Amino acid sequence: MYKFNVFGSEMSVFRKENEWQLFKESTTGIRARVYDVVIPQSLEPGEIAQYLDDIFHEMASKKHPTVERLS
């Protein structure tokens, strides 16, 4: 599992078989699957932050200007 701060929203990415799965994390520990974003299977773990930045760049703000890997 990889966790990211995506412009102020905490998200996690899991690899299940040959598929990357994206989840939005909540402050209560509940995660919700994000089905409308497909992460290419060929993406390496080190490339996910840049991919999320490209997909969610509209969420960028002065307070949260980048996507950061948390773990």
C-alpha angles and dihedrals in degrees: 000000000000122000125205139183100224104195091313098325119102113228135172132207124207130188110223113181103310097338133091113220122200123209134183111225123218130208088247094059096256116131125203122203116241104218099173094067116070117194111207113251091228094060115115119224091252091058098053097086092055091047091052089047090054093048099043101032091123088070092061117121138169089263094047109026099157147031111253128194110232100183 
